[in-house]
Amino acid sequence: MSFLRNDEIKKQIIIYIILNIIAFLGAMFINIMCSLYVVLFCFIIEIATLYFTKKRYNDISELTYQIDKILHNNDCTNFDVNKEGELAVLNSEIYKMTVRLREQAESLIKEKKYLKDYMADISHQIRTPMTSIKIMLTRLSRQELTDKEQFELTKEINKLLSRMEWLITALLEVAQLESGIVELKKENISIAKVINKALEPLKIQAELKNVVIDLKIEGSANCKVDYYWQVEAISNILKNCIEHSENGGTIEVSSKENPIYTEIVIKDNGNGICEEDLPHLFERFYKGKNRSNESIGIGLYLTKMIINKQNGVVTARNRESKGAEFNIKFYNET
């Protein structure tokens, strides 16, 4: 038996025999029956000790076998965590460690896949305008082009370069937020101040489409957010609404405040959002059916990240009349 080949067990048996002989010789001075009783009693104790020791060794052996399976990437492990005793506590702790390691391994696999998809998306998003720029530069090198054609090509190249610049900036901001490098500084900021700042770079775009921005903001409405990042989040929504508004459209921006949350509502009267796109609207690089040609599919994803990191939620739905509605709520921290 492998159990009896164990050096520890051999030493235990030898010590038992020696003690048994000593007890037997000592009992002989009393009488023979007493010595036989001592020998029998010691024998029973030793058998019981060996039995429980063997049982403990079997449990340890089974635990070792399970750990070996884990080390060889076998997920079919079976830890019995319903027993009691010190060994059972060890068993339970190893089981918890195993579950945690499995979760971490699965998380690493998901992160690896996410990074792979992320890099593929970035490569695609940057490669497309770069290819267009190369083609346009080749056309610009032709001497037979008129001044007007050169101007249009140069204008289009600048447009593509601006798009790439915005994309790279947005990707860097997403990377900063996802990695936790950026710590958002929360302070009480006026909603009106945030909205007006977010509208500044979009006024020309709105004027070109004759889009009217109707502000209905309570003067006292505040929210506890990071000013810079919140301007970025609101700006992305407003930009999306302007892009999807028709010429002469209207965008309504309103806000209200109560003891539970501060709410910002942005509405447009454009074509609205396809119902099948609504569940995916805030996903990274997602492009809906009604997207504009300039849409990249990262602005609303960035917006959701910023708002969620500031104890807020953002949702989108179609209006009953016409257009889309974005609802932002920042819950008051207790």
mmCIF file of C-alpha atoms in Angstrom:
data_model
loop_
_atom_site.group_PDB
_atom_site.id
_atom_site.type_symbol
_atom_site.label_atom_id
_atom_site.label_comp_id
_atom_site.label_asym_id
_atom_site.label_seq_id
_atom_site.Cartn_x
_atom_site.Cartn_y
_atom_site.Cartn_z
ATOM 1 C CA MET A 1 0.000 0.000 0.000
ATOM 2 C CA SER A 2 1.307 3.484 -0.917
ATOM 3 C CA PHE A 3 -0.082 4.720 2.397
ATOM 4 C CA LEU A 4 2.210 2.377 4.370
ATOM 5 C CA ARG A 5 5.205 3.360 2.213
ATOM 6 C CA ASN A 6 4.941 6.883 3.550
ATOM 7 C CA ASP A 7 7.919 7.683 5.806
ATOM 8 C CA GLU A 8 5.733 9.596 8.235
ATOM 9 C CA ILE A 9 3.419 6.622 8.648
ATOM 10 C CA LYS A 10 6.380 4.252 9.068
ATOM 11 C CA LYS A 11 7.782 6.411 11.871
ATOM 12 C CA GLN A 12 4.344 6.570 13.508
ATOM 13 C CA ILE A 13 4.005 2.755 13.461
ATOM 14 C CA ILE A 14 7.536 2.249 14.846
ATOM 15 C CA ILE A 15 6.878 4.715 17.663
ATOM 16 C CA TYR A 16 3.571 2.939 18.346
ATOM 17 C CA ILE A 17 5.306 -0.493 18.594
ATOM 18 C CA ILE A 18 7.968 0.866 20.947
ATOM 19 C CA LEU A 19 5.378 2.537 23.200
ATOM 20 C CA ASN A 20 3.247 -0.586 23.096
ATOM 21 C CA ILE A 21 6.175 -2.761 24.242
ATOM 22 C CA ILE A 22 7.004 -0.333 27.042
ATOM 23 C CA ALA A 23 3.335 -0.291 28.134
ATOM 24 C CA PHE A 24 3.183 -4.106 27.972
ATOM 25 C CA LEU A 25 6.348 -4.567 30.068
ATOM 26 C CA GLY A 26 5.128 -2.007 32.579
ATOM 27 C CA ALA A 27 1.756 -3.740 32.896
ATOM 28 C CA MET A 28 3.483 -7.123 33.423
ATOM 29 C CA PHE A 29 4.488 -5.966 36.923
ATOM 30 C CA ILE A 30 0.786 -5.790 37.801
ATOM 31 C CA ASN A 31 -0.563 -8.951 36.174
ATOM 32 C CA ILE A 32 -0.872 -10.678 32.798
ATOM 33 C CA MET A 33 -4.495 -9.683 32.220
ATOM 34 C CA CYS A 34 -3.687 -6.056 32.737
ATOM 35 C CA SER A 35 -0.802 -6.246 30.235
ATOM 36 C CA LEU A 36 -3.072 -7.920 27.630
ATOM 37 C CA TYR A 37 -5.712 -5.214 28.184
ATOM 38 C CA VAL A 38 -3.123 -2.455 27.683
ATOM 39 C CA VAL A 39 -1.826 -4.104 24.488
ATOM 40 C CA LEU A 40 -5.378 -4.535 23.115
ATOM 41 C CA PHE A 41 -6.372 -0.992 24.035
ATOM 42 C CA CYS A 42 -3.237 0.493 22.432
ATOM 43 C CA PHE A 43 -3.811 -1.640 19.325
ATOM 44 C CA ILE A 44 -7.377 -0.334 18.948
ATOM 45 C CA ILE A 45 -6.202 3.255 19.393
ATOM 46 C CA GLU A 46 -3.497 2.794 16.770
ATOM 47 C CA ILE A 47 -5.896 1.184 14.282
ATOM 48 C CA ALA A 48 -8.328 4.083 14.744
ATOM 49 C CA THR A 49 -5.496 6.597 14.372
ATOM 50 C CA LEU A 50 -4.255 4.921 11.192
ATOM 51 C CA TYR A 51 -7.809 4.808 9.820
ATOM 52 C CA PHE A 52 -8.426 8.522 10.267
ATOM 53 C CA THR A 53 -4.897 9.334 9.095
ATOM 54 C CA LYS A 54 -5.438 7.294 5.938
ATOM 55 C CA LYS A 55 -8.770 9.036 5.371
ATOM 56 C CA ARG A 56 -7.089 12.428 5.730
ATOM 57 C CA TYR A 57 -4.333 11.374 3.344
ATOM 58 C CA ASN A 58 -6.931 10.241 0.819
ATOM 59 C CA ASP A 59 -8.654 13.648 1.053
ATOM 60 C CA ILE A 60 -5.322 15.411 0.594
ATOM 61 C CA SER A 61 -4.520 13.137 -2.340
ATOM 62 C CA GLU A 62 -7.880 13.980 -3.947
ATOM 63 C CA LEU A 63 -7.281 17.682 -3.363
ATOM 64 C CA THR A 64 -3.826 17.372 -4.933
ATOM 65 C CA TYR A 65 -5.376 15.592 -7.910
ATOM 66 C CA GLN A 66 -7.920 18.406 -8.375
ATOM 67 C CA ILE A 67 -5.171 21.050 -8.191
ATOM 68 C CA ASP A 68 -3.153 19.100 -10.762
ATOM 69 C CA LYS A 69 -6.166 19.125 -13.077
ATOM 70 C CA ILE A 70 -6.426 22.885 -12.681
ATOM 71 C CA LEU A 71 -2.736 23.307 -13.535
ATOM 72 C CA HIS A 72 -3.310 21.320 -16.722
ATOM 73 C CA ASN A 73 -6.260 23.535 -17.752
ATOM 74 C CA ASN A 74 -8.931 20.964 -16.996
ATOM 75 C CA ASP A 75 -12.137 22.770 -16.063
ATOM 76 C CA CYS A 76 -13.903 19.617 -14.883
ATOM 77 C CA THR A 77 -12.836 20.014 -11.274
ATOM 78 C CA ASN A 78 -15.087 19.054 -8.403
ATOM 79 C CA PHE A 79 -14.407 20.515 -4.967
ATOM 80 C CA ASP A 80 -16.617 19.343 -2.117
ATOM 81 C CA VAL A 81 -17.164 22.531 -0.104
ATOM 82 C CA ASN A 82 -19.927 21.172 2.142
ATOM 83 C CA LYS A 83 -17.696 19.365 4.643
ATOM 84 C CA GLU A 84 -16.371 20.647 7.965
ATOM 85 C CA GLY A 85 -12.914 20.696 9.515
ATOM 86 C CA GLU A 86 -9.576 22.319 8.819
ATOM 87 C CA LEU A 87 -9.031 20.344 5.613
ATOM 88 C CA ALA A 88 -12.518 21.281 4.460
ATOM 89 C CA VAL A 89 -11.677 24.961 5.093
ATOM 90 C CA LEU A 90 -8.536 24.558 2.962
ATOM 91 C CA ASN A 91 -10.627 22.831 0.297
ATOM 92 C CA SER A 92 -13.113 25.686 0.340
ATOM 93 C CA GLU A 93 -10.411 28.350 0.049
ATOM 94 C CA ILE A 94 -8.774 26.559 -2.876
ATOM 95 C CA TYR A 95 -12.183 26.318 -4.529
ATOM 96 C CA LYS A 96 -12.713 30.079 -4.111
ATOM 97 C CA MET A 97 -9.238 30.742 -5.496
ATOM 98 C CA THR A 98 -9.979 28.479 -8.459
ATOM 99 C CA VAL A 99 -13.221 30.289 -9.257
ATOM 100 C CA ARG A 100 -11.440 33.636 -9.025
ATOM 101 C CA LEU A 101 -8.629 32.454 -11.303
ATOM 102 C CA ARG A 102 -11.158 31.164 -13.826
ATOM 103 C CA GLU A 103 -12.970 34.498 -13.797
ATOM 104 C CA GLN A 104 -9.694 36.355 -14.301
ATOM 105 C CA ALA A 105 -8.711 34.020 -17.143
ATOM 106 C CA GLU A 106 -12.083 34.535 -18.844
ATOM 107 C CA SER A 107 -11.757 38.280 -18.335
ATOM 108 C CA LEU A 108 -8.291 38.268 -19.910
ATOM 109 C CA ILE A 109 -9.613 36.326 -22.900
ATOM 110 C CA LYS A 110 -12.466 38.825 -23.328
ATOM 111 C CA GLU A 111 -10.077 41.759 -22.984
ATOM 112 C CA LYS A 112 -7.744 40.212 -25.549
ATOM 113 C CA LYS A 113 -10.612 39.765 -28.001
ATOM 114 C CA TYR A 114 -11.861 43.276 -27.247
ATOM 115 C CA LEU A 115 -8.396 44.720 -27.904
ATOM 116 C CA LYS A 116 -8.123 42.766 -31.150
ATOM 117 C CA ASP A 117 -11.514 44.009 -32.369
ATOM 118 C CA TYR A 118 -10.714 47.508 -31.118
ATOM 119 C CA MET A 119 -7.463 47.670 -33.086
ATOM 120 C CA ALA A 120 -9.202 46.291 -36.178
ATOM 121 C CA ASP A 121 -11.900 48.976 -35.899
ATOM 122 C CA ILE A 122 -9.340 51.748 -35.438
ATOM 123 C CA SER A 123 -7.318 50.484 -38.388
ATOM 124 C CA HIS A 124 -10.427 50.442 -40.576
ATOM 125 C CA GLN A 125 -11.606 53.879 -39.458
ATOM 126 C CA ILE A 126 -8.224 55.507 -40.153
ATOM 127 C CA ARG A 127 -7.358 53.561 -43.307
ATOM 128 C CA THR A 128 -10.555 54.604 -45.144
ATOM 129 C CA PRO A 129 -9.939 58.395 -45.141
ATOM 130 C CA MET A 130 -6.205 57.864 -45.692
ATOM 131 C CA THR A 131 -6.946 55.872 -48.854
ATOM 132 C CA SER A 132 -9.240 58.643 -50.076
ATOM 133 C CA ILE A 133 -6.573 61.268 -49.365
ATOM 134 C CA LYS A 134 -3.965 59.302 -51.340
ATOM 135 C CA ILE A 135 -6.294 59.065 -54.334
ATOM 136 C CA MET A 136 -7.058 62.796 -54.175
ATOM 137 C CA LEU A 137 -3.370 63.705 -53.883
ATOM 138 C CA THR A 138 -2.696 61.617 -56.995
ATOM 139 C CA ARG A 139 -5.405 63.543 -58.832
ATOM 140 C CA LEU A 140 -3.993 66.860 -57.596
ATOM 141 C CA SER A 141 -0.639 66.023 -59.176
ATOM 142 C CA ARG A 142 -2.246 66.144 -62.628
ATOM 143 C CA GLN A 143 -1.517 69.349 -64.456
ATOM 144 C CA GLU A 144 -4.742 69.363 -66.487
ATOM 145 C CA LEU A 145 -6.913 70.076 -63.429
ATOM 146 C CA THR A 146 -8.615 73.454 -63.305
ATOM 147 C CA ASP A 147 -8.267 75.797 -60.341
ATOM 148 C CA LYS A 148 -11.821 75.004 -59.313
ATOM 149 C CA GLU A 149 -11.167 71.240 -59.354
ATOM 150 C CA GLN A 150 -7.972 71.706 -57.340
ATOM 151 C CA PHE A 151 -9.845 73.829 -54.824
ATOM 152 C CA GLU A 152 -12.588 71.192 -54.410
ATOM 153 C CA LEU A 153 -10.044 68.403 -53.981
ATOM 154 C CA THR A 154 -8.068 70.451 -51.445
ATOM 155 C CA LYS A 155 -11.276 71.233 -49.580
ATOM 156 C CA GLU A 156 -12.204 67.537 -49.475
ATOM 157 C CA ILE A 157 -8.716 66.583 -48.256
ATOM 158 C CA ASN A 158 -8.970 69.131 -45.441
ATOM 159 C CA LYS A 159 -12.350 67.715 -44.546
ATOM 160 C CA LEU A 160 -10.966 64.174 -44.375
ATOM 161 C CA LEU A 161 -7.975 65.326 -42.333
ATOM 162 C CA SER A 162 -10.307 67.070 -39.870
ATOM 163 C CA ARG A 163 -12.319 63.879 -39.621
ATOM 164 C CA MET A 164 -9.156 61.864 -38.900
ATOM 165 C CA GLU A 165 -8.058 64.430 -36.306
ATOM 166 C CA TRP A 166 -11.419 64.188 -34.532
ATOM 167 C CA LEU A 167 -11.326 60.387 -34.678
ATOM 168 C CA ILE A 168 -7.820 60.164 -33.202
ATOM 169 C CA THR A 169 -8.739 62.649 -30.467
ATOM 170 C CA ALA A 170 -11.900 60.710 -29.632
ATOM 171 C CA LEU A 171 -10.005 57.407 -29.589
ATOM 172 C CA LEU A 172 -7.401 58.852 -27.222
ATOM 173 C CA GLU A 173 -10.169 60.111 -24.933
ATOM 174 C CA VAL A 174 -11.856 56.695 -24.975
ATOM 175 C CA ALA A 175 -8.522 55.009 -24.169
ATOM 176 C CA GLN A 176 -7.954 57.417 -21.272
ATOM 177 C CA LEU A 177 -11.384 56.733 -19.801
ATOM 178 C CA GLU A 178 -11.229 52.952 -20.274
ATOM 179 C CA SER A 179 -7.762 52.661 -18.742
ATOM 180 C CA GLY A 180 -8.713 54.811 -15.754
ATOM 181 C CA ILE A 181 -5.874 57.265 -16.406
ATOM 182 C CA VAL A 182 -8.245 60.211 -16.245
ATOM 183 C CA GLU A 183 -9.817 61.101 -12.917
ATOM 184 C CA LEU A 184 -12.989 63.096 -13.476
ATOM 185 C CA LYS A 185 -13.182 66.137 -11.221
ATOM 186 C CA LYS A 186 -16.731 66.615 -10.030
ATOM 187 C CA GLU A 187 -17.898 70.108 -9.151
ATOM 188 C CA ASN A 188 -21.217 71.927 -9.211
ATOM 189 C CA ILE A 189 -21.530 73.366 -12.718
ATOM 190 C CA SER A 190 -24.377 75.357 -14.242
ATOM 191 C CA ILE A 191 -26.234 73.369 -16.924
ATOM 192 C CA ALA A 192 -26.581 76.546 -18.979
ATOM 193 C CA LYS A 193 -22.813 77.032 -18.921
ATOM 194 C CA VAL A 194 -22.182 73.467 -20.114
ATOM 195 C CA ILE A 195 -24.761 73.681 -22.936
ATOM 196 C CA ASN A 196 -23.518 77.048 -24.211
ATOM 197 C CA LYS A 197 -19.917 75.847 -24.215
ATOM 198 C CA ALA A 198 -20.897 72.644 -26.058
ATOM 199 C CA LEU A 199 -22.739 74.676 -28.706
ATOM 200 C CA GLU A 200 -19.823 77.015 -29.515
ATOM 201 C CA PRO A 201 -18.029 74.810 -32.085
ATOM 202 C CA LEU A 202 -21.355 73.705 -33.610
ATOM 203 C CA LYS A 203 -22.931 77.093 -34.336
ATOM 204 C CA ILE A 204 -21.539 77.361 -37.880
ATOM 205 C CA GLN A 205 -22.683 73.808 -38.693
ATOM 206 C CA ALA A 206 -26.167 74.640 -37.370
ATOM 207 C CA GLU A 207 -26.302 77.918 -39.315
ATOM 208 C CA LEU A 208 -25.353 76.191 -42.587
ATOM 209 C CA LYS A 209 -28.420 73.962 -42.188
ATOM 210 C CA ASN A 210 -30.601 76.755 -40.777
ATOM 211 C CA VAL A 211 -31.117 74.692 -37.633
ATOM 212 C CA VAL A 212 -32.575 76.641 -34.720
ATOM 213 C CA ILE A 213 -31.326 75.813 -31.210
ATOM 214 C CA ASP A 214 -34.125 76.418 -28.692
ATOM 215 C CA LEU A 215 -32.775 76.559 -25.127
ATOM 216 C CA LYS A 216 -35.192 76.048 -22.225
ATOM 217 C CA ILE A 217 -32.800 75.727 -19.324
ATOM 218 C CA GLU A 218 -33.597 76.583 -15.738
ATOM 219 C CA GLY A 219 -31.203 79.253 -14.569
ATOM 220 C CA SER A 220 -30.571 77.527 -11.258
ATOM 221 C CA ALA A 221 -30.111 74.003 -12.665
ATOM 222 C CA ASN A 222 -26.729 72.529 -11.693
ATOM 223 C CA CYS A 223 -25.073 69.131 -11.821
ATOM 224 C CA LYS A 224 -21.981 67.730 -10.153
ATOM 225 C CA VAL A 225 -19.753 66.831 -13.114
ATOM 226 C CA ASP A 226 -16.375 67.365 -14.705
ATOM 227 C CA TYR A 227 -16.819 70.510 -16.800
ATOM 228 C CA TYR A 228 -14.448 69.619 -19.665
ATOM 229 C CA TRP A 229 -15.670 66.054 -20.123
ATOM 230 C CA GLN A 230 -19.332 66.977 -19.742
ATOM 231 C CA VAL A 231 -19.007 69.597 -22.486
ATOM 232 C CA GLU A 232 -17.540 66.835 -24.666
ATOM 233 C CA ALA A 233 -20.460 64.503 -23.915
ATOM 234 C CA ILE A 234 -23.180 67.093 -24.605
ATOM 235 C CA SER A 235 -21.365 68.300 -27.702
ATOM 236 C CA ASN A 236 -21.428 64.800 -29.223
ATOM 237 C CA ILE A 237 -25.201 64.542 -28.749
ATOM 238 C CA LEU A 238 -25.829 68.024 -30.170
ATOM 239 C CA LYS A 239 -23.566 67.248 -33.127
ATOM 240 C CA ASN A 240 -25.514 64.051 -33.758
ATOM 241 C CA CYS A 241 -28.831 65.941 -33.635
ATOM 242 C CA ILE A 242 -27.608 68.636 -36.040
ATOM 243 C CA GLU A 243 -26.340 66.035 -38.520
ATOM 244 C CA HIS A 244 -29.729 64.296 -38.518
ATOM 245 C CA SER A 245 -31.813 67.468 -38.660
ATOM 246 C CA GLU A 246 -33.337 68.663 -41.910
ATOM 247 C CA ASN A 247 -32.716 72.154 -43.247
ATOM 248 C CA GLY A 248 -34.728 74.580 -41.144
ATOM 249 C CA GLY A 249 -35.086 72.055 -38.300
ATOM 250 C CA THR A 250 -35.222 72.772 -34.592
ATOM 251 C CA ILE A 251 -33.290 71.310 -31.677
ATOM 252 C CA GLU A 252 -34.763 71.779 -28.204
ATOM 253 C CA VAL A 253 -32.540 71.647 -25.141
ATOM 254 C CA SER A 254 -34.230 71.717 -21.746
ATOM 255 C CA SER A 255 -33.280 70.921 -18.184
ATOM 256 C CA LYS A 256 -34.869 70.504 -14.778
ATOM 257 C CA GLU A 257 -33.695 69.713 -11.291
ATOM 258 C CA ASN A 258 -35.276 67.857 -8.370
ATOM 259 C CA PRO A 259 -34.003 66.360 -5.088
ATOM 260 C CA ILE A 260 -33.188 63.033 -6.795
ATOM 261 C CA TYR A 261 -31.542 63.981 -10.097
ATOM 262 C CA THR A 262 -30.748 66.703 -12.602
ATOM 263 C CA GLU A 263 -32.143 66.043 -16.071
ATOM 264 C CA ILE A 264 -31.095 67.318 -19.501
ATOM 265 C CA VAL A 265 -33.329 66.585 -22.501
ATOM 266 C CA ILE A 266 -32.195 67.173 -26.094
ATOM 267 C CA LYS A 267 -34.768 66.777 -28.890
ATOM 268 C CA ASP A 268 -34.604 67.151 -32.653
ATOM 269 C CA ASN A 269 -37.256 66.903 -35.360
ATOM 270 C CA GLY A 270 -35.221 64.926 -37.866
ATOM 271 C CA ASN A 271 -35.849 61.441 -39.232
ATOM 272 C CA GLY A 272 -35.515 59.748 -35.836
ATOM 273 C CA ILE A 273 -33.747 56.493 -35.011
ATOM 274 C CA CYS A 274 -34.537 53.091 -36.530
ATOM 275 C CA GLU A 275 -36.064 50.831 -33.887
ATOM 276 C CA GLU A 276 -33.480 48.120 -34.564
ATOM 277 C CA ASP A 277 -30.686 50.639 -33.980
ATOM 278 C CA LEU A 278 -31.924 51.896 -30.594
ATOM 279 C CA PRO A 279 -30.428 49.041 -28.476
ATOM 280 C CA HIS A 280 -27.024 49.531 -30.146
ATOM 281 C CA LEU A 281 -26.935 53.314 -30.462
ATOM 282 C CA PHE A 282 -24.275 53.818 -27.773
ATOM 283 C CA GLU A 283 -22.044 50.922 -28.844
ATOM 284 C CA ARG A 284 -18.520 51.566 -30.060
ATOM 285 C CA PHE A 285 -18.248 52.086 -33.848
ATOM 286 C CA TYR A 286 -21.916 51.240 -34.350
ATOM 287 C CA LYS A 287 -23.479 52.921 -37.379
ATOM 288 C CA GLY A 288 -27.227 52.967 -37.735
ATOM 289 C CA LYS A 289 -29.245 52.910 -40.923
ATOM 290 C CA ASN A 290 -29.971 56.625 -40.794
ATOM 291 C CA ARG A 291 -26.355 57.594 -40.157
ATOM 292 C CA SER A 292 -24.828 60.523 -41.968
ATOM 293 C CA ASN A 293 -21.892 60.083 -44.336
ATOM 294 C CA GLU A 294 -19.624 61.746 -41.773
ATOM 295 C CA SER A 295 -20.660 59.432 -38.960
ATOM 296 C CA ILE A 296 -17.841 57.395 -37.390
ATOM 297 C CA GLY A 297 -19.814 55.695 -34.635
ATOM 298 C CA ILE A 298 -17.737 56.637 -31.611
ATOM 299 C CA GLY A 299 -19.203 59.951 -30.433
ATOM 300 C CA LEU A 300 -22.234 58.533 -28.633
ATOM 301 C CA TYR A 301 -20.128 55.690 -27.208
ATOM 302 C CA LEU A 302 -17.771 58.269 -25.714
ATOM 303 C CA THR A 303 -20.750 60.248 -24.416
ATOM 304 C CA LYS A 304 -22.149 57.242 -22.567
ATOM 305 C CA MET A 305 -18.772 56.475 -20.999
ATOM 306 C CA ILE A 306 -18.384 60.034 -19.724
ATOM 307 C CA ILE A 307 -21.908 60.226 -18.300
ATOM 308 C CA ASN A 308 -21.781 56.783 -16.663
ATOM 309 C CA LYS A 309 -18.518 57.674 -14.916
ATOM 310 C CA GLN A 310 -20.256 60.684 -13.364
ATOM 311 C CA ASN A 311 -23.123 58.789 -11.727
ATOM 312 C CA GLY A 312 -25.400 59.448 -14.674
ATOM 313 C CA VAL A 313 -27.346 57.594 -17.347
ATOM 314 C CA VAL A 314 -28.164 58.491 -20.930
ATOM 315 C CA THR A 315 -30.969 57.009 -23.013
ATOM 316 C CA ALA A 316 -32.397 57.638 -26.464
ATOM 317 C CA ARG A 317 -35.821 57.141 -27.970
ATOM 318 C CA ASN A 318 -37.976 58.328 -30.843
ATOM 319 C CA ARG A 319 -40.426 61.156 -30.246
ATOM 320 C CA GLU A 320 -44.119 60.513 -30.761
ATOM 321 C CA SER A 321 -44.298 63.289 -33.341
ATOM 322 C CA LYS A 322 -41.012 63.276 -35.269
ATOM 323 C CA GLY A 323 -37.341 63.092 -34.453
ATOM 324 C CA ALA A 324 -35.172 61.711 -31.670
ATOM 325 C CA GLU A 325 -34.914 62.484 -27.968
ATOM 326 C CA PHE A 326 -31.873 62.066 -25.726
ATOM 327 C CA ASN A 327 -32.419 61.998 -21.978
ATOM 328 C CA ILE A 328 -29.555 62.504 -19.514
ATOM 329 C CA LYS A 329 -29.955 62.132 -15.759
ATOM 330 C CA PHE A 330 -27.305 62.845 -13.139
ATOM 331 C CA TYR A 331 -28.341 61.350 -9.801
ATOM 332 C CA ASN A 332 -27.509 63.299 -6.679
ATOM 333 C CA GLU A 333 -24.897 61.562 -4.556
ATOM 334 C CA THR A 334 -25.909 60.907 -0.967
#
